[in-house]
Amino acid sequence: MTVRELAESGIAAAICEGDRMEREITVPFCCDLLSIAMGKAPEGCAWVTVMANMNTLAVASLADAACIVLAEGVHLDAAALQKAAQQGITVLGTEQPVFETALAIYERMKAG
Amino acid sequence: MAEAITLKYEVSPDDFTRAGEASSDVKNKLKQLGFQPAVVRKVSIALYEGEINMVIHARGGVITVEVSPDFIRMELADVGPGIPDIELAMKEGYSTAPDEIRSLGFGAGMGLSNMKKYTDKMDIQTELGVGTTITMVVNVT
Ligand SMILES: Nc1ncnc2c1ncn2[C@@H]1O[C@H](COP(=O)(O)OP(=O)(O)OP(=O)(O)O)[C@@H](O)[C@H]1O
Ligand SMILES: [Mg+2]
């Protein structure tokens, strides 16, 4: 499943469309602590988290995640949103909890 | 690239929502220079952890990155408080990050171990009350 397909799947909606919407998602990944995510997030993952700030963006970009999925309806502030747009980072959002979101992504990926 | 180049960054102490700018810039430059994605990713992760540590634990500092065809060498020098016990600081889970920093997602105590894990060589020189200099090398194979 590509990032764009995820954004159109109904699982989560785009808050910011980045540069690489056609990138293939490798796996969902869940974590809210930044340096654990930095060390463990697989390349190309859909990173599901409730931590929404500038540092989340930096970690996603440097660890090379395919996109950030903000769960539980958490929001980026205006400055962070602007930075995501500037850096071409895709951010999606959903009201669902972290586990349900990651599971839905996983199941959609398995279904092909 | 034929010759080595050196990149230098002042890391500001006050605004750590901006921290990560040096790492982002290095990442973009390495990409432009055509380094393999795996090399770029290792350097980005290790440098970001070091850069954030400088801001959170040491009131900023100076980052110097030497880029050559065979290796990337990063030096992070600060004049912060120093690290009293390096072995303890390197332990996964050990952190002295204050609560307001933890509430932003830092403080897992994984930064230094990520730096070690994603580089081929890492050295820490530190003196209490004087500062810390961390050197890391990623080989380009
Ligand atoms: N440049 C530095 N100067 C002084 N102390 C430092 C420095 N870098 C690290 N430390 C000390 O080492 C500890 C461990 O660092 P480490 O990066 O592993 O974890 P952390 O920064 O506390 O949390 P995180 O998981 O978010 O990185 C820090 O809490 C701090 O006490
Ligand atoms: Mg750290």
Tab-separated table of C-alpha atoms and ligand atoms in Angstrom:
chain	number	residue	atom	x	y	z
A	1	MET	CA	0.000	0.000	0.000
A	2	THR	CA	1.314	3.437	-0.892
A	3	VAL	CA	1.070	6.509	1.311
A	4	ARG	CA	-1.579	7.904	-1.025
A	5	GLU	CA	-3.597	4.690	-0.819
A	6	LEU	CA	-3.451	4.923	2.977
A	7	ALA	CA	-4.632	8.540	2.841
A	8	GLU	CA	-7.578	7.429	0.683
A	9	SER	CA	-8.343	4.239	2.626
A	10	GLY	CA	-10.532	5.793	5.290
A	11	ILE	CA	-8.083	4.586	7.984
A	12	ALA	CA	-6.485	8.025	8.285
A	13	ALA	CA	-6.803	11.268	6.345
A	14	ALA	CA	-4.045	13.544	5.060
A	15	ILE	CA	-3.224	16.563	7.244
A	16	CYS	CA	-0.178	17.376	5.132
A	17	GLU	CA	0.649	15.786	1.779
A	18	GLY	CA	4.400	15.371	1.423
A	19	ASP	CA	6.747	14.850	-1.521
A	20	ARG	CA	6.456	11.097	-1.758
A	21	MET	CA	2.809	10.106	-1.755
A	22	GLU	CA	3.520	7.175	-4.108
A	23	ARG	CA	6.056	5.640	-1.727
A	24	GLU	CA	5.289	2.053	-0.721
A	25	ILE	CA	4.691	1.546	3.039
A	26	THR	CA	6.869	-1.258	4.411
A	27	VAL	CA	5.151	-1.852	7.774
A	28	PRO	CA	3.217	0.028	10.488
A	29	PHE	CA	5.305	1.014	13.515
A	30	CYS	CA	4.074	2.281	16.907
A	31	CYS	CA	6.068	4.282	19.449
A	32	ASP	CA	5.815	7.623	21.267
A	33	LEU	CA	9.333	7.937	22.645
A	34	LEU	CA	11.485	9.691	20.092
A	35	SER	CA	14.829	8.003	20.523
A	36	ILE	CA	13.244	4.545	20.562
A	37	ALA	CA	11.475	5.435	17.335
A	38	MET	CA	14.742	6.820	15.974
A	39	GLY	CA	16.539	3.582	16.724
A	40	LYS	CA	13.820	1.108	15.805
A	41	ALA	CA	11.502	2.606	13.182
A	42	PRO	CA	11.931	0.554	10.003
A	43	GLU	CA	12.705	2.443	6.803
A	44	GLY	CA	9.528	3.267	4.921
A	45	CYS	CA	7.227	2.580	7.872
A	46	ALA	CA	3.905	4.242	8.630
A	47	TRP	CA	4.748	5.619	12.081
A	48	VAL	CA	1.663	5.677	14.295
A	49	THR	CA	2.050	7.947	17.324
A	50	VAL	CA	0.316	10.408	19.647
A	51	MET	CA	3.460	12.530	19.970
A	52	ALA	CA	2.859	15.484	17.678
A	53	ASN	CA	5.559	18.135	17.634
A	54	MET	CA	8.538	19.464	15.661
A	55	ASN	CA	10.746	16.682	16.952
A	56	THR	CA	8.354	14.009	15.646
A	57	LEU	CA	8.852	15.525	12.194
A	58	ALA	CA	12.639	15.512	12.522
A	59	VAL	CA	12.696	11.880	13.641
A	60	ALA	CA	10.358	10.765	10.831
A	61	SER	CA	12.494	12.500	8.266
A	62	LEU	CA	15.891	11.390	9.575
A	63	ALA	CA	14.841	7.785	10.253
A	64	ASP	CA	13.227	7.783	6.796
A	65	ALA	CA	9.652	6.841	7.693
A	66	ALA	CA	7.181	6.898	4.773
A	67	CYS	CA	4.650	8.913	6.775
A	68	ILE	CA	3.482	9.901	10.251
A	69	VAL	CA	0.005	8.828	11.356
A	70	LEU	CA	-1.272	10.851	14.319
A	71	ALA	CA	-3.740	8.788	16.331
A	72	GLU	CA	-6.337	9.774	18.970
A	73	GLY	CA	-7.111	12.988	17.105
A	74	VAL	CA	-3.913	14.720	18.250
A	75	HIS	CA	-2.913	17.805	16.249
A	76	LEU	CA	0.222	19.514	15.049
A	77	ASP	CA	0.434	23.202	15.922
A	78	ALA	CA	0.630	25.744	13.098
A	79	ALA	CA	4.433	26.033	13.187
A	80	ALA	CA	4.905	22.274	13.012
A	81	LEU	CA	2.390	21.981	10.207
A	82	GLN	CA	4.300	24.588	8.256
A	83	LYS	CA	7.531	22.711	8.818
A	84	ALA	CA	5.992	19.438	7.625
A	85	ALA	CA	4.873	21.170	4.430
A	86	GLN	CA	8.291	22.805	3.960
A	87	GLN	CA	10.133	19.524	4.397
A	88	GLY	CA	7.729	17.467	2.329
A	89	ILE	CA	6.791	15.136	5.185
A	90	THR	CA	3.434	13.388	4.910
A	91	VAL	CA	1.288	13.553	8.044
A	92	LEU	CA	-2.040	11.735	8.338
A	93	GLY	CA	-4.511	11.820	11.207
A	94	THR	CA	-7.283	9.729	12.731
A	95	GLU	CA	-9.514	9.775	15.814
A	96	GLN	CA	-8.801	6.052	16.368
A	97	PRO	CA	-6.346	4.790	19.014
A	98	VAL	CA	-2.798	3.754	18.115
A	99	PHE	CA	-3.334	-0.007	18.146
A	100	GLU	CA	-6.539	0.008	16.086
A	101	THR	CA	-4.892	2.306	13.552
A	102	ALA	CA	-1.759	0.198	13.153
A	103	LEU	CA	-3.825	-2.986	12.984
A	104	ALA	CA	-6.053	-1.520	10.268
A	105	ILE	CA	-2.962	-0.543	8.244
A	106	TYR	CA	-1.475	-3.989	8.725
A	107	GLU	CA	-4.638	-5.768	7.657
A	108	ARG	CA	-5.063	-3.552	4.614
A	109	MET	CA	-1.465	-4.254	3.609
A	110	LYS	CA	-1.977	-7.991	4.005
A	111	ALA	CA	-5.129	-7.886	1.916
A	112	GLY	CA	-2.915	-6.393	-0.836
B	1	MET	CA	33.217	13.297	-4.947
B	2	ALA	CA	36.969	13.504	-5.240
B	3	GLU	CA	37.994	15.631	-2.268
B	4	ALA	CA	36.913	15.708	1.351
B	5	ILE	CA	34.665	18.570	2.468
B	6	THR	CA	34.013	19.921	5.948
B	7	LEU	CA	30.660	21.152	7.217
B	8	LYS	CA	30.355	23.201	10.395
B	9	TYR	CA	27.305	24.097	12.491
B	10	GLU	CA	26.694	26.154	15.607
B	11	VAL	CA	23.989	24.416	17.617
B	12	SER	CA	21.896	26.945	19.510
B	13	PRO	CA	21.101	26.137	23.125
B	14	ASP	CA	17.713	27.747	23.568
B	15	ASP	CA	15.248	26.441	21.026
B	16	PHE	CA	15.244	22.698	20.846
B	17	THR	CA	12.104	22.596	18.735
B	18	ARG	CA	14.556	23.747	16.064
B	19	ALA	CA	17.229	21.266	17.030
B	20	GLY	CA	17.801	18.784	14.282
B	21	GLU	CA	18.500	21.472	11.696
B	22	ALA	CA	22.178	20.584	11.439
B	23	SER	CA	21.324	16.900	11.041
B	24	SER	CA	18.714	17.702	8.391
B	25	ASP	CA	21.181	19.817	6.480
B	26	VAL	CA	23.854	17.113	6.599
B	27	LYS	CA	21.294	14.564	5.437
B	28	ASN	CA	20.344	16.694	2.432
B	29	LYS	CA	23.965	17.371	1.495
B	30	LEU	CA	24.916	13.684	1.686
B	31	LYS	CA	21.917	12.796	-0.467
B	32	GLN	CA	22.914	15.401	-3.032
B	33	LEU	CA	26.459	14.055	-3.041
B	34	GLY	CA	25.051	10.667	-3.952
B	35	PHE	CA	25.843	8.633	-0.823
B	36	GLN	CA	23.868	5.390	-0.470
B	37	PRO	CA	20.598	5.763	1.467
B	38	ALA	CA	21.845	3.342	4.144
B	39	VAL	CA	24.880	5.526	4.849
B	40	VAL	CA	22.800	8.702	4.873
B	41	ARG	CA	20.330	7.137	7.308
B	42	LYS	CA	23.046	6.010	9.749
B	43	VAL	CA	24.683	9.439	9.775
B	44	SER	CA	21.312	11.193	10.144
B	45	ILE	CA	20.222	9.102	13.125
B	46	ALA	CA	23.528	9.289	14.992
B	47	LEU	CA	23.998	12.989	14.365
B	48	TYR	CA	20.444	13.901	15.395
B	49	GLU	CA	20.790	12.091	18.718
B	50	GLY	CA	24.068	13.889	19.370
B	51	GLU	CA	22.673	17.238	18.309
B	52	ILE	CA	19.616	16.899	20.565
B	53	ASN	CA	21.799	15.834	23.484
B	54	MET	CA	23.924	18.952	23.040
B	55	VAL	CA	20.813	21.105	23.258
B	56	ILE	CA	19.085	19.295	26.117
B	57	HIS	CA	22.060	18.378	28.284
B	58	ALA	CA	24.827	20.812	27.350
B	59	ARG	CA	23.501	24.246	26.244
B	60	GLY	CA	24.454	23.777	22.594
B	61	GLY	CA	27.835	23.456	20.932
B	62	VAL	CA	29.597	23.019	17.628
B	63	ILE	CA	29.223	20.193	15.105
B	64	THR	CA	31.897	19.502	12.523
B	65	VAL	CA	31.303	16.912	9.827
B	66	GLU	CA	34.077	15.698	7.573
B	67	VAL	CA	32.737	14.125	4.413
B	68	SER	CA	35.073	12.018	2.322
B	69	PRO	CA	34.413	9.258	-0.218
B	70	ASP	CA	35.361	6.524	2.272
B	71	PHE	CA	33.942	7.738	5.561
B	72	ILE	CA	31.863	10.414	7.314
B	73	ARG	CA	33.406	11.704	10.518
B	74	MET	CA	31.269	13.686	12.953
B	75	GLU	CA	32.577	15.680	15.890
B	76	LEU	CA	30.208	17.190	18.449
B	77	ALA	CA	31.889	19.520	20.922
B	78	ASP	CA	30.115	21.240	23.794
B	79	VAL	CA	31.109	23.200	26.878
B	80	GLY	CA	28.335	21.723	28.982
B	81	PRO	CA	28.490	20.021	32.380
B	82	GLY	CA	30.292	16.883	31.194
B	83	ILE	CA	29.189	13.286	31.762
B	84	PRO	CA	30.035	11.963	35.261
B	85	ASP	CA	29.795	8.262	34.381
B	86	ILE	CA	30.031	7.370	30.689
B	87	GLU	CA	29.258	3.689	31.201
B	88	LEU	CA	26.052	4.557	33.058
B	89	ALA	CA	25.082	7.217	30.499
B	90	MET	CA	25.506	4.662	27.678
B	91	LYS	CA	23.062	2.243	29.354
B	92	GLU	CA	19.752	1.913	27.534
B	93	GLY	CA	17.092	3.534	29.700
B	94	TYR	CA	19.381	5.824	31.695
B	95	SER	CA	18.348	9.457	31.405
B	96	THR	CA	18.602	12.657	33.409
B	97	ALA	CA	16.203	14.526	31.107
B	98	PRO	CA	13.861	16.806	33.083
B	99	ASP	CA	10.060	16.355	32.995
B	100	GLU	CA	9.292	19.157	30.555
B	101	ILE	CA	11.702	17.585	28.059
B	102	ARG	CA	10.239	14.117	28.636
B	103	SER	CA	6.770	15.425	27.899
B	104	LEU	CA	8.006	16.157	24.366
B	105	GLY	CA	8.971	12.525	23.818
B	106	PHE	CA	12.628	12.611	24.844
B	107	GLY	CA	14.187	10.847	27.802
B	108	ALA	CA	13.965	7.181	26.833
B	109	GLY	CA	17.692	6.982	27.508
B	110	MET	CA	18.348	5.549	24.055
B	111	GLY	CA	20.191	8.390	22.333
B	112	LEU	CA	23.758	7.394	23.123
B	113	SER	CA	23.073	3.731	22.338
B	114	ASN	CA	21.563	4.720	18.993
B	115	MET	CA	24.719	6.701	18.268
B	116	LYS	CA	26.811	3.657	19.035
B	117	LYS	CA	24.550	1.285	17.109
B	118	TYR	CA	24.456	3.337	13.914
B	119	THR	CA	28.145	4.227	13.666
B	120	ASP	CA	31.286	2.181	13.081
B	121	LYS	CA	33.337	4.027	15.659
B	122	MET	CA	32.403	6.230	18.595
B	123	ASP	CA	34.554	7.971	21.162
B	124	ILE	CA	33.521	10.160	24.119
B	125	GLN	CA	35.910	12.590	25.760
B	126	THR	CA	34.400	14.382	28.728
B	127	GLU	CA	35.459	16.424	31.707
B	128	LEU	CA	33.148	17.587	34.489
B	129	GLY	CA	32.484	21.310	34.310
B	130	VAL	CA	34.478	21.616	31.091
B	131	GLY	CA	32.498	19.838	28.402
B	132	THR	CA	32.088	16.827	26.179
B	133	THR	CA	33.404	15.970	22.742
B	134	ILE	CA	31.907	12.994	20.926
B	135	THR	CA	33.460	11.682	17.738
B	136	MET	CA	31.688	9.216	15.472
B	137	VAL	CA	32.675	7.637	12.186
B	138	VAL	CA	30.439	5.956	9.610
B	139	ASN	CA	32.351	4.004	6.990
B	140	VAL	CA	31.228	4.130	3.385
B	141	THR	CA	31.515	0.601	2.096
C	1	LIG	N1	26.526	16.194	25.665
C	1	LIG	C1	26.179	15.790	26.900
C	1	LIG	N2	26.561	16.503	27.997
C	1	LIG	C2	26.214	16.112	29.238
C	1	LIG	N3	25.500	15.008	29.512
C	1	LIG	C3	25.087	14.250	28.474
C	1	LIG	C4	25.399	14.590	27.119
C	1	LIG	N4	24.882	13.639	26.310
C	1	LIG	C5	24.275	12.751	27.121
C	1	LIG	N5	24.385	13.104	28.422
C	1	LIG	C6	23.899	12.350	29.604
C	1	LIG	O1	23.704	10.994	29.241
C	1	LIG	C7	22.347	10.601	29.495
C	1	LIG	C8	21.916	9.582	28.451
C	1	LIG	O2	21.859	10.187	27.154
C	1	LIG	P1	20.895	9.564	26.045
C	1	LIG	O3	20.968	10.391	24.824
C	1	LIG	O4	21.206	8.116	25.898
C	1	LIG	O5	19.447	9.672	26.704
C	1	LIG	P2	18.543	10.985	26.910
C	1	LIG	O6	19.070	12.109	26.085
C	1	LIG	O7	18.416	11.242	28.360
C	1	LIG	O8	17.148	10.491	26.323
C	1	LIG	P3	16.822	10.156	24.783
C	1	LIG	O9	16.418	8.720	24.778
C	1	LIG	O10	15.707	11.063	24.412
C	1	LIG	O11	18.057	10.402	23.988
C	1	LIG	C9	21.571	11.897	29.477
C	1	LIG	O12	20.352	11.815	30.175
C	1	LIG	C10	22.568	12.856	30.135
C	1	LIG	O13	22.560	12.688	31.527
C	2	MG	MG	19.513	11.826	24.061
